[in-house]
Amino acid sequence: MHTKGEVAGLLLAAGGGRRLGGRPKALLPYEGRPLVEHAVRVLRAGGCGPVHVVLGAAADEVVERADLSGCAVVRNPRWEEGMGSSLRAGLASLAASADAPAAALIGLVDQPGVGAAAVARVLAAAGGGEALASALACAVYDGRRGHPVLIGGARWAGVAGSATGDRGARTYLREHADHTVLVECGDIGDPADIDTPADLGLLRPAPDPAEPAAAPRATKR
């Protein structure tokens, strides 16, 4: 496989939001725009090159309403089978690229608290050069594994072969734990995902730490 030696972003955004009353997660509002746009920006700002976006539920509506300029849109007709089918579709799209990237960094559309800083940290931990094609790196939050996950191109076939149901790359990573770099990101990201109406509060952007804190109000003695 001829590669460009870069890392592509692979965004899994096919979920139908069954527990959200059938609201496709890609179209949830975030700062006045569809959430999928925010997730694409995170991957790019974190250092990914091309971005492939896997869509499923309401794919036509997502393409119509969201600005996915510059992205490769991958439609997964089997999205209801779970995350594994979307991961397989995305990896197949990357592998078929004229200049396939050396690795893919996988993000989930429904984790708005995982920002560019976590993406950049996982990328940095994976290294570069020829070793990138066989790299495995996974963000962890207080020791618990999460996303983003980086997978070198030489491993895509193996990952796709074990990606079933909602497990995604979990089985493959467990079987190759000795080769996986774990990257602690608990200090810079929140891996909470949006599954139920109670989780919709996650769509409120966190305060910018660069902004000065408001002065405390005086209290009467």
Short mmCIF file of C-alpha atoms in Angstrom, two decimals:
data_model
loop_
_atom_site.label_atom_id
_atom_site.label_comp_id
_atom_site.label_asym_id
_atom_site.label_seq_id
_atom_site.Cartn_x
_atom_site.Cartn_y
_atom_site.Cartn_z
CA MET A 1 0.00 0.00 0.00
CA HIS A 2 1.45 3.34 -1.03
CA THR A 3 0.92 5.94 1.65
CA LYS A 4 1.45 9.65 2.09
CA GLY A 5 2.86 9.14 5.56
CA GLU A 6 0.14 11.16 7.23
CA VAL A 7 -2.69 10.46 9.63
CA ALA A 8 -6.28 10.74 8.45
CA GLY A 9 -9.18 11.53 10.70
CA LEU A 10 -11.96 8.93 10.65
CA LEU A 11 -15.16 10.26 12.18
CA LEU A 12 -17.88 7.76 13.04
CA ALA A 13 -21.13 9.71 12.81
CA ALA A 14 -23.73 7.20 11.67
CA GLY A 15 -25.73 6.76 14.86
CA GLY A 16 -29.49 7.19 14.77
CA GLY A 17 -29.92 8.33 18.37
CA ARG A 18 -32.43 5.59 19.23
CA ARG A 19 -32.46 6.57 22.92
CA LEU A 20 -32.73 10.22 21.89
CA GLY A 21 -36.06 9.60 20.23
CA GLY A 22 -34.54 8.95 16.82
CA ARG A 23 -32.57 12.20 16.55
CA PRO A 24 -29.45 11.47 14.43
CA LYS A 25 -26.42 12.38 16.53
CA ALA A 26 -24.63 14.07 13.64
CA LEU A 27 -27.41 16.68 13.48
CA LEU A 28 -27.62 17.55 17.17
CA PRO A 29 -27.13 21.32 17.55
CA TYR A 30 -23.77 22.58 18.78
CA GLU A 31 -23.17 26.34 18.83
CA GLY A 32 -25.94 26.73 16.28
CA ARG A 33 -24.58 24.19 13.80
CA PRO A 34 -24.78 20.39 13.42
CA LEU A 35 -22.54 18.55 15.87
CA VAL A 36 -20.77 16.72 13.05
CA GLU A 37 -19.14 20.00 11.96
CA HIS A 38 -17.62 20.48 15.40
CA ALA A 39 -16.25 16.93 15.38
CA VAL A 40 -14.61 17.48 11.98
CA ARG A 41 -13.00 20.71 13.22
CA VAL A 42 -11.60 18.88 16.24
CA LEU A 43 -9.87 16.29 14.07
CA ARG A 44 -8.39 18.90 11.78
CA ALA A 45 -7.29 21.21 14.59
CA GLY A 46 -5.65 18.26 16.33
CA GLY A 47 -3.42 17.56 13.34
CA CYS A 48 -5.22 15.08 11.09
CA GLY A 49 -4.83 15.38 7.35
CA PRO A 50 -7.80 14.21 5.28
CA VAL A 51 -11.01 13.50 7.16
CA HIS A 52 -13.41 10.72 6.23
CA VAL A 53 -16.88 10.95 7.78
CA VAL A 54 -19.02 7.84 8.04
CA LEU A 55 -22.75 8.62 7.91
CA GLY A 56 -25.74 6.34 8.31
CA ALA A 57 -28.95 7.58 9.88
CA ALA A 58 -30.48 10.43 7.85
CA ALA A 59 -27.33 10.58 5.73
CA ASP A 60 -28.98 12.65 2.99
CA GLU A 61 -30.20 15.19 5.52
CA VAL A 62 -26.78 15.40 7.16
CA VAL A 63 -25.10 16.05 3.81
CA GLU A 64 -27.69 18.72 3.01
CA ARG A 65 -27.55 20.56 6.34
CA ALA A 66 -23.94 20.18 7.48
CA ASP A 67 -20.88 21.77 5.93
CA LEU A 68 -18.58 18.84 5.24
CA SER A 69 -16.41 20.67 2.73
CA GLY A 70 -13.14 18.89 2.09
CA CYS A 71 -14.30 15.68 3.78
CA ALA A 72 -14.75 12.32 2.14
CA VAL A 73 -18.29 11.26 2.98
CA VAL A 74 -18.76 7.52 3.47
CA ARG A 75 -22.32 6.21 3.55
CA ASN A 76 -22.83 3.09 5.60
CA PRO A 77 -26.11 1.38 4.64
CA ARG A 78 -25.57 -1.13 7.46
CA TRP A 79 -25.22 1.45 10.21
CA GLU A 80 -27.97 -0.14 12.30
CA GLU A 81 -25.68 -3.13 12.89
CA GLY A 82 -23.57 -0.97 15.20
CA MET A 83 -20.27 0.89 15.34
CA GLY A 84 -18.35 -2.06 13.95
CA SER A 85 -19.98 -1.73 10.53
CA SER A 86 -19.17 1.99 10.40
CA LEU A 87 -15.56 1.35 11.36
CA ARG A 88 -15.25 -1.25 8.61
CA ALA A 89 -16.78 1.13 6.06
CA GLY A 90 -14.46 3.95 7.09
CA LEU A 91 -11.30 1.85 7.00
CA ALA A 92 -12.29 0.49 3.58
CA SER A 93 -12.72 4.04 2.31
CA LEU A 94 -9.28 5.03 3.59
CA ALA A 95 -7.62 1.95 2.14
CA ALA A 96 -9.16 2.65 -1.27
CA SER A 97 -7.77 6.20 -1.37
CA ALA A 98 -5.30 6.91 -4.17
CA ASP A 99 -2.71 7.89 -1.56
CA ALA A 100 -3.85 6.07 1.54
CA PRO A 101 -2.72 7.62 4.82
CA ALA A 102 -0.23 5.79 6.99
CA ALA A 103 -2.69 5.66 9.89
CA ALA A 104 -6.20 6.59 10.91
CA LEU A 105 -7.24 8.43 14.03
CA ILE A 106 -10.79 7.47 14.98
CA GLY A 107 -13.15 9.87 16.69
CA LEU A 108 -16.82 9.66 17.68
CA VAL A 109 -19.34 12.35 16.80
CA ASP A 110 -21.16 12.13 20.14
CA GLN A 111 -18.23 13.07 22.40
CA PRO A 112 -18.04 16.87 22.21
CA GLY A 113 -15.84 16.99 25.31
CA VAL A 114 -13.01 15.24 23.49
CA GLY A 115 -11.23 18.14 21.85
CA ALA A 116 -8.27 18.90 19.62
CA ALA A 117 -5.84 18.68 22.53
CA ALA A 118 -6.61 14.98 23.01
CA VAL A 119 -6.30 14.35 19.28
CA ALA A 120 -2.91 16.07 19.19
CA ARG A 121 -1.66 14.17 22.25
CA VAL A 122 -2.57 10.77 20.79
CA LEU A 123 -0.97 11.71 17.47
CA ALA A 124 2.23 12.77 19.20
CA ALA A 125 2.39 9.56 21.24
CA ALA A 126 2.04 7.40 18.13
CA GLY A 127 5.27 8.78 16.69
CA GLY A 128 5.96 8.96 12.98
CA GLY A 129 8.05 7.63 10.13
CA GLU A 130 7.86 4.02 9.03
CA ALA A 131 6.63 2.88 12.45
CA LEU A 132 3.39 4.82 12.01
CA ALA A 133 1.93 2.18 9.69
CA SER A 134 1.92 -0.39 12.49
CA ALA A 135 1.17 1.97 15.37
CA LEU A 136 -1.59 1.53 17.94
CA ALA A 137 -2.43 4.33 20.38
CA CYS A 138 -5.47 4.88 22.54
CA ALA A 139 -6.60 7.76 24.73
CA VAL A 140 -7.39 6.88 28.32
CA TYR A 141 -9.28 8.95 30.85
CA ASP A 142 -8.22 8.33 34.43
CA GLY A 143 -6.99 4.95 33.24
CA ARG A 144 -10.12 3.98 31.32
CA ARG A 145 -9.75 3.50 27.57
CA GLY A 146 -11.68 5.71 25.17
CA HIS A 147 -11.31 7.76 22.01
CA PRO A 148 -9.56 8.92 19.96
CA VAL A 149 -7.84 5.73 18.86
CA LEU A 150 -5.00 5.66 16.32
CA ILE A 151 -4.56 2.60 14.12
CA GLY A 152 -1.73 2.15 11.63
CA GLY A 153 -2.64 1.14 8.10
CA ALA A 154 -0.94 -2.25 8.35
CA ARG A 155 -3.47 -3.15 11.04
CA TRP A 156 -6.68 -2.05 9.30
CA ALA A 157 -7.53 -5.47 7.87
CA GLY A 158 -7.14 -7.11 11.27
CA VAL A 159 -9.24 -4.45 12.96
CA ALA A 160 -11.97 -4.71 10.32
CA GLY A 161 -12.06 -8.47 10.72
CA SER A 162 -12.86 -8.20 14.42
CA ALA A 163 -15.15 -5.15 14.30
CA THR A 164 -18.66 -6.44 14.92
CA GLY A 165 -21.67 -5.04 16.71
CA ASP A 166 -20.84 -2.01 18.83
CA ARG A 167 -17.38 -3.18 19.79
CA GLY A 168 -15.51 -1.28 17.10
CA ALA A 169 -11.77 -1.84 17.55
CA ARG A 170 -12.14 -2.95 21.18
CA THR A 171 -11.51 -6.64 20.54
CA TYR A 172 -8.44 -6.01 18.42
CA LEU A 173 -6.96 -3.58 20.94
CA ARG A 174 -7.50 -6.05 23.76
CA GLU A 175 -5.76 -8.79 21.78
CA HIS A 176 -2.84 -6.44 21.03
CA ALA A 177 -2.63 -4.73 24.38
CA ASP A 178 1.14 -5.21 24.57
CA HIS A 179 1.57 -3.11 21.41
CA THR A 180 -0.88 -0.35 22.30
CA VAL A 181 0.38 2.98 23.60
CA LEU A 182 -2.01 4.30 26.25
CA VAL A 183 -2.23 8.09 26.32
CA GLU A 184 -3.70 9.70 29.42
CA CYS A 185 -6.07 12.51 28.42
CA GLY A 186 -8.18 12.86 31.54
CA ASP A 187 -6.66 16.27 32.25
CA ILE A 188 -7.65 17.72 28.87
CA GLY A 189 -10.84 15.97 27.79
CA ASP A 190 -14.15 14.50 28.85
CA PRO A 191 -15.13 11.23 27.13
CA ALA A 192 -18.81 11.37 28.14
CA ASP A 193 -21.03 10.55 25.19
CA ILE A 194 -24.53 11.62 24.28
CA ASP A 195 -26.92 8.69 24.47
CA THR A 196 -30.06 9.90 26.25
CA PRO A 197 -31.94 13.19 26.68
CA ALA A 198 -30.24 13.58 30.06
CA ASP A 199 -26.90 13.81 28.22
CA LEU A 200 -27.89 16.76 26.02
CA GLY A 201 -26.31 19.15 28.51
CA LEU A 202 -22.98 18.00 27.06
CA LEU A 203 -23.79 20.08 24.01
CA ARG A 204 -23.09 23.26 25.97
CA PRO A 205 -19.47 24.16 25.20
CA ALA A 206 -17.18 24.22 28.23
CA PRO A 207 -15.85 27.64 29.30
CA ASP A 208 -12.66 28.65 27.51
CA PRO A 209 -9.84 28.28 30.06
CA ALA A 210 -8.06 31.19 28.37
CA GLU A 211 -10.86 33.54 29.38
CA PRO A 212 -10.32 35.40 32.66
CA ALA A 213 -12.54 34.22 35.47
CA ALA A 214 -15.28 36.58 36.58
CA ALA A 215 -14.47 38.53 39.70
CA PRO A 216 -16.26 37.19 42.77
CA ARG A 217 -19.29 39.19 43.81
CA ALA A 218 -19.14 41.01 47.11
CA THR A 219 -21.26 39.52 49.85
CA LYS A 220 -22.85 41.23 52.79
CA ARG A 221 -21.42 40.49 56.15
#
